[in-house]
Amino acid sequence: MISSPISNRHWQHNRTRQEYILNKLKSAIPTLFAAVLLLLSNGLNAQVLAGAIPPRTLDPNAGLSAILLGTGVPIPNPARATACTAIIAGARVFLVDTGRNCIVPLNQAGIRDLTGIFFTHYHSDHFIGIGEILLNFAIAGNAAAIPVRGPTGAKEVMAGIAATYKLDLDYRLAHHGDKFSAAVMEPIVTEHTPGVIFEEQGLKVTMFNVCHQPIEPAVGYRFEYQGQSIVVSGDTKVCAEFAEGARDADLLISEVENAQIFNAAITLARNSNNLRQVAMIEEGMDYHAESLALARLAQEVGVKKLALTHLFPSIPPTDQAEAQFIQGMSDFYKGPILVGRDGMEVAP
Ligand SMILES: [Zn+2]
Ligand SMILES: [Zn+2]
């Protein structure tokens, strides 16, 4: 292609300009590259150091709310920790139960300290995560012991946890000295009988018996704060004690089982002559809250909102599985029904 002198000059001018810009950019690249790297690494370091999740800002004037941290049962489900529910009253956070892997959703929720822990009963899926929660708090530099409350058995369970972590505690104290708080690893444990067991700064916590026979004691809790109430069922079948405990709750966080799914599983097990499995499923079904009976209970005692946890069987956290799980419940209960997922925040 033949260019005129003018266009050639123009081209040369542009070329010179482009080269100038390119050269400028080239000389700036190491600086830019370093800046981007620095930004990235600072961001990454900060994220890694903070466990990626910033601490939750708690509003001291806020009312009562809950976070479903563990919505599973002992059968492994990668999407669900086992029984663990945070109750938030203003700037205070309490846990009801501390199931397997609860530290992960607890951390994800930005909760870095607790005002107290309440146990419902001593099936391991309700307490086995406590050691890792306390350990992480101690590693993070928390210093104060957390009060742990529960029905009879709390002291035996916590003595067992302390014995399990004894070597770990010795190692860390020898390694880190008093930067690692032994007090955090050794909570103050109090055993209670049903009734009002906690009343501080406007928050009242009432323990009530539930029906998880042959497991005794087994209790639920009612939290009352700023005129609102949240009831956590613990493990129970539908019974009069549970109904009384849940009466007029603004939010009932209840365990639940789906009998239709289990009946299908029983038929399969029976057809393959697995009588042990048939018996295990039937015994499991016998001490949990059947979904339709639970819906009737919630309607009868005036529950305003129902959130389901301890989902038995442990379904995947999908809309389809959840819709199947609660099928029929709205025929009996006219309030909102939330199927829990780990990390779900629920307010009355
Ligand atoms: Zn149980
Ligand atoms: Zn359980």
Short mmCIF file of N, CA and C in Angstrom, two decimals, residues 85-170:
data_model
loop_
_atom_site.label_atom_id
_atom_site.label_comp_id
_atom_site.label_asym_id
_atom_site.label_seq_id
_atom_site.Cartn_x
_atom_site.Cartn_y
_atom_site.Cartn_z
N THR A 85 -27.71 -24.30 67.56
CA THR A 85 -28.53 -23.13 67.23
C THR A 85 -28.03 -21.94 68.04
N ALA A 86 -27.77 -20.83 67.36
CA ALA A 86 -27.38 -19.61 68.09
C ALA A 86 -28.64 -18.79 68.37
N ILE A 87 -28.73 -18.32 69.61
CA ILE A 87 -29.80 -17.39 69.99
C ILE A 87 -29.12 -16.07 70.31
N ILE A 88 -29.56 -15.01 69.64
CA ILE A 88 -28.93 -13.70 69.82
C ILE A 88 -29.93 -12.77 70.51
N ALA A 89 -29.49 -12.20 71.62
CA ALA A 89 -30.32 -11.23 72.36
C ALA A 89 -29.48 -9.98 72.53
N GLY A 90 -29.75 -8.95 71.73
CA GLY A 90 -28.89 -7.77 71.75
C GLY A 90 -27.49 -8.15 71.33
N ALA A 91 -26.50 -7.82 72.17
CA ALA A 91 -25.11 -8.13 71.81
C ALA A 91 -24.66 -9.48 72.37
N ARG A 92 -25.58 -10.21 73.01
CA ARG A 92 -25.21 -11.49 73.60
C ARG A 92 -25.59 -12.65 72.67
N VAL A 93 -24.69 -13.62 72.56
CA VAL A 93 -24.95 -14.81 71.73
C VAL A 93 -24.85 -16.05 72.60
N PHE A 94 -25.88 -16.89 72.52
CA PHE A 94 -25.90 -18.16 73.25
C PHE A 94 -26.01 -19.29 72.23
N LEU A 95 -25.52 -20.45 72.62
CA LEU A 95 -25.75 -21.63 71.77
C LEU A 95 -26.66 -22.59 72.50
N VAL A 96 -27.60 -23.15 71.75
CA VAL A 96 -28.31 -24.33 72.24
C VAL A 96 -27.72 -25.51 71.50
N ASP A 97 -27.00 -26.33 72.22
CA ASP A 97 -26.29 -27.51 71.70
C ASP A 97 -25.09 -27.11 70.83
N THR A 98 -24.16 -28.04 70.76
CA THR A 98 -22.89 -27.76 70.07
C THR A 98 -22.50 -29.01 69.28
N GLY A 99 -23.27 -29.30 68.25
CA GLY A 99 -23.09 -30.56 67.52
C GLY A 99 -21.82 -30.62 66.69
N ARG A 100 -21.68 -31.74 65.99
CA ARG A 100 -20.50 -32.01 65.16
C ARG A 100 -20.30 -30.89 64.13
N ASN A 101 -19.09 -30.37 64.09
CA ASN A 101 -18.69 -29.39 63.08
C ASN A 101 -19.33 -28.01 63.25
N CYS A 102 -19.97 -27.78 64.39
CA CYS A 102 -20.66 -26.50 64.59
C CYS A 102 -19.71 -25.31 64.51
N ILE A 103 -18.43 -25.53 64.83
CA ILE A 103 -17.46 -24.42 64.78
C ILE A 103 -17.41 -23.78 63.39
N VAL A 104 -17.64 -24.57 62.34
CA VAL A 104 -17.53 -24.01 60.98
C VAL A 104 -18.65 -23.01 60.69
N PRO A 105 -19.92 -23.40 60.78
CA PRO A 105 -20.96 -22.38 60.56
C PRO A 105 -20.94 -21.26 61.61
N LEU A 106 -20.48 -21.58 62.82
CA LEU A 106 -20.37 -20.54 63.86
C LEU A 106 -19.37 -19.46 63.42
N ASN A 107 -18.24 -19.95 62.90
CA ASN A 107 -17.22 -19.02 62.40
C ASN A 107 -17.72 -18.26 61.17
N GLN A 108 -18.38 -18.97 60.29
CA GLN A 108 -18.93 -18.34 59.08
C GLN A 108 -19.94 -17.24 59.45
N ALA A 109 -20.62 -17.44 60.58
CA ALA A 109 -21.61 -16.44 61.02
C ALA A 109 -20.93 -15.26 61.72
N GLY A 110 -19.61 -15.31 61.84
CA GLY A 110 -18.86 -14.20 62.43
C GLY A 110 -18.95 -14.15 63.95
N ILE A 111 -19.34 -15.25 64.56
CA ILE A 111 -19.47 -15.26 66.02
C ILE A 111 -18.15 -15.70 66.63
N ARG A 112 -17.58 -14.82 67.46
CA ARG A 112 -16.23 -15.06 67.99
C ARG A 112 -16.22 -15.25 69.50
N ASP A 113 -17.40 -15.15 70.13
CA ASP A 113 -17.46 -15.39 71.57
C ASP A 113 -18.90 -15.70 71.93
N LEU A 114 -19.08 -16.29 73.10
CA LEU A 114 -20.42 -16.69 73.53
C LEU A 114 -20.66 -16.25 74.96
N THR A 115 -21.92 -15.92 75.26
CA THR A 115 -22.27 -15.58 76.64
C THR A 115 -22.66 -16.83 77.41
N GLY A 116 -23.08 -17.86 76.69
CA GLY A 116 -23.45 -19.10 77.39
C GLY A 116 -23.82 -20.20 76.41
N ILE A 117 -23.79 -21.42 76.93
CA ILE A 117 -24.16 -22.60 76.14
C ILE A 117 -25.20 -23.38 76.93
N PHE A 118 -26.25 -23.84 76.24
CA PHE A 118 -27.28 -24.66 76.87
C PHE A 118 -27.36 -26.00 76.15
N PHE A 119 -27.29 -27.08 76.92
CA PHE A 119 -27.45 -28.41 76.33
C PHE A 119 -28.89 -28.91 76.51
N THR A 120 -29.40 -29.60 75.49
CA THR A 120 -30.75 -30.16 75.60
C THR A 120 -30.74 -31.59 76.14
N HIS A 121 -29.74 -32.37 75.73
CA HIS A 121 -29.57 -33.74 76.22
C HIS A 121 -28.21 -34.23 75.71
N TYR A 122 -27.88 -35.46 76.02
CA TYR A 122 -26.50 -35.88 75.80
C TYR A 122 -26.33 -36.98 74.76
N HIS A 123 -27.18 -36.99 73.74
CA HIS A 123 -26.82 -37.70 72.51
C HIS A 123 -25.66 -36.91 71.91
N SER A 124 -24.68 -37.66 71.39
CA SER A 124 -23.44 -37.00 70.99
C SER A 124 -23.64 -35.95 69.90
N ASP A 125 -24.67 -36.11 69.06
CA ASP A 125 -24.86 -35.12 67.98
C ASP A 125 -25.26 -33.75 68.53
N HIS A 126 -25.46 -33.67 69.86
CA HIS A 126 -25.83 -32.38 70.46
C HIS A 126 -24.69 -31.73 71.25
N PHE A 127 -23.59 -32.48 71.45
CA PHE A 127 -22.51 -31.85 72.23
C PHE A 127 -21.11 -32.03 71.66
N ILE A 128 -20.91 -32.94 70.70
CA ILE A 128 -19.55 -33.38 70.35
C ILE A 128 -18.69 -32.26 69.76
N GLY A 129 -19.30 -31.16 69.31
CA GLY A 129 -18.51 -30.07 68.72
C GLY A 129 -17.99 -29.06 69.71
N ILE A 130 -18.30 -29.24 71.00
CA ILE A 130 -17.95 -28.17 71.95
C ILE A 130 -16.44 -27.99 72.11
N GLY A 131 -15.69 -29.09 72.08
CA GLY A 131 -14.24 -28.99 72.25
C GLY A 131 -13.61 -28.10 71.19
N GLU A 132 -14.04 -28.26 69.94
CA GLU A 132 -13.44 -27.47 68.85
C GLU A 132 -13.88 -26.01 68.91
N ILE A 133 -15.06 -25.76 69.43
CA ILE A 133 -15.50 -24.36 69.60
C ILE A 133 -14.61 -23.68 70.65
N LEU A 134 -14.47 -24.35 71.80
CA LEU A 134 -13.66 -23.76 72.89
C LEU A 134 -12.20 -23.61 72.44
N LEU A 135 -11.68 -24.64 71.78
CA LEU A 135 -10.28 -24.59 71.33
C LEU A 135 -10.05 -23.39 70.41
N ASN A 136 -10.96 -23.17 69.48
CA ASN A 136 -10.78 -22.05 68.55
C ASN A 136 -10.90 -20.70 69.25
N PHE A 137 -11.78 -20.62 70.23
CA PHE A 137 -11.88 -19.38 71.01
C PHE A 137 -10.57 -19.12 71.76
N ALA A 138 -10.01 -20.19 72.35
CA ALA A 138 -8.76 -20.03 73.11
C ALA A 138 -7.60 -19.65 72.18
N ILE A 139 -7.54 -20.27 71.01
CA ILE A 139 -6.49 -19.95 70.03
C ILE A 139 -6.61 -18.48 69.61
N ALA A 140 -7.88 -18.01 69.48
CA ALA A 140 -8.10 -16.63 69.05
C ALA A 140 -7.77 -15.61 70.15
N GLY A 141 -7.54 -16.12 71.38
CA GLY A 141 -7.14 -15.21 72.45
C GLY A 141 -8.24 -14.86 73.42
N ASN A 142 -9.42 -15.48 73.28
CA ASN A 142 -10.46 -15.26 74.29
C ASN A 142 -9.93 -15.75 75.63
N ALA A 143 -10.35 -15.05 76.69
CA ALA A 143 -9.77 -15.38 78.00
C ALA A 143 -10.79 -15.93 78.99
N ALA A 144 -12.05 -15.56 78.84
CA ALA A 144 -13.02 -15.87 79.90
C ALA A 144 -13.72 -17.21 79.67
N ALA A 145 -13.94 -17.93 80.75
CA ALA A 145 -14.67 -19.19 80.69
C ALA A 145 -16.13 -18.94 80.33
N ILE A 146 -16.70 -19.81 79.53
CA ILE A 146 -18.10 -19.67 79.12
C ILE A 146 -18.96 -20.55 80.03
N PRO A 147 -20.03 -19.99 80.59
CA PRO A 147 -20.92 -20.84 81.39
C PRO A 147 -21.68 -21.85 80.52
N VAL A 148 -21.64 -23.10 80.92
CA VAL A 148 -22.35 -24.16 80.22
C VAL A 148 -23.44 -24.67 81.16
N ARG A 149 -24.67 -24.73 80.64
CA ARG A 149 -25.80 -25.18 81.45
C ARG A 149 -26.52 -26.31 80.74
N GLY A 150 -27.08 -27.20 81.53
CA GLY A 150 -27.85 -28.29 80.92
C GLY A 150 -28.51 -29.09 82.01
N PRO A 151 -29.33 -30.07 81.60
CA PRO A 151 -29.89 -30.97 82.61
C PRO A 151 -28.80 -31.87 83.16
N THR A 152 -29.16 -32.71 84.12
CA THR A 152 -28.19 -33.62 84.73
C THR A 152 -27.44 -34.40 83.64
N GLY A 153 -26.13 -34.44 83.78
CA GLY A 153 -25.28 -35.09 82.78
C GLY A 153 -24.26 -34.13 82.20
N ALA A 154 -24.53 -32.82 82.34
CA ALA A 154 -23.62 -31.81 81.77
C ALA A 154 -22.22 -31.95 82.36
N LYS A 155 -22.14 -32.20 83.67
CA LYS A 155 -20.82 -32.28 84.31
C LYS A 155 -20.04 -33.49 83.82
N GLU A 156 -20.76 -34.62 83.66
CA GLU A 156 -20.09 -35.84 83.19
C GLU A 156 -19.57 -35.64 81.75
N VAL A 157 -20.41 -35.06 80.90
CA VAL A 157 -20.00 -34.84 79.51
C VAL A 157 -18.81 -33.89 79.45
N MET A 158 -18.87 -32.78 80.20
CA MET A 158 -17.80 -31.80 80.12
C MET A 158 -16.51 -32.31 80.76
N ALA A 159 -16.63 -33.19 81.76
CA ALA A 159 -15.43 -33.80 82.33
C ALA A 159 -14.77 -34.69 81.26
N GLY A 160 -15.61 -35.37 80.49
CA GLY A 160 -15.09 -36.22 79.40
C GLY A 160 -14.40 -35.39 78.32
N ILE A 161 -15.00 -34.26 77.98
CA ILE A 161 -14.40 -33.38 76.97
C ILE A 161 -13.05 -32.86 77.50
N ALA A 162 -13.03 -32.45 78.78
CA ALA A 162 -11.78 -31.95 79.37
C ALA A 162 -10.71 -33.03 79.35
N ALA A 163 -11.09 -34.28 79.66
CA ALA A 163 -10.13 -35.38 79.65
C ALA A 163 -9.60 -35.61 78.23
N THR A 164 -10.49 -35.51 77.25
CA THR A 164 -10.10 -35.71 75.85
C THR A 164 -9.09 -34.65 75.40
N TYR A 165 -9.27 -33.44 75.88
CA TYR A 165 -8.42 -32.32 75.45
C TYR A 165 -7.24 -32.07 76.41
N LYS A 166 -7.05 -32.95 77.40
CA LYS A 166 -6.02 -32.72 78.42
C LYS A 166 -4.62 -32.60 77.80
N LEU A 167 -4.24 -33.54 76.95
CA LEU A 167 -2.91 -33.48 76.35
C LEU A 167 -2.77 -32.24 75.48
N ASP A 168 -3.80 -31.96 74.69
CA ASP A 168 -3.78 -30.78 73.82
C ASP A 168 -3.59 -29.51 74.66
N LEU A 169 -4.30 -29.43 75.78
CA LEU A 169 -4.19 -28.25 76.65
C LEU A 169 -2.78 -28.14 77.23
N ASP A 170 -2.24 -29.28 77.68
CA ASP A 170 -0.87 -29.28 78.22
C ASP A 170 0.13 -28.77 77.17
#
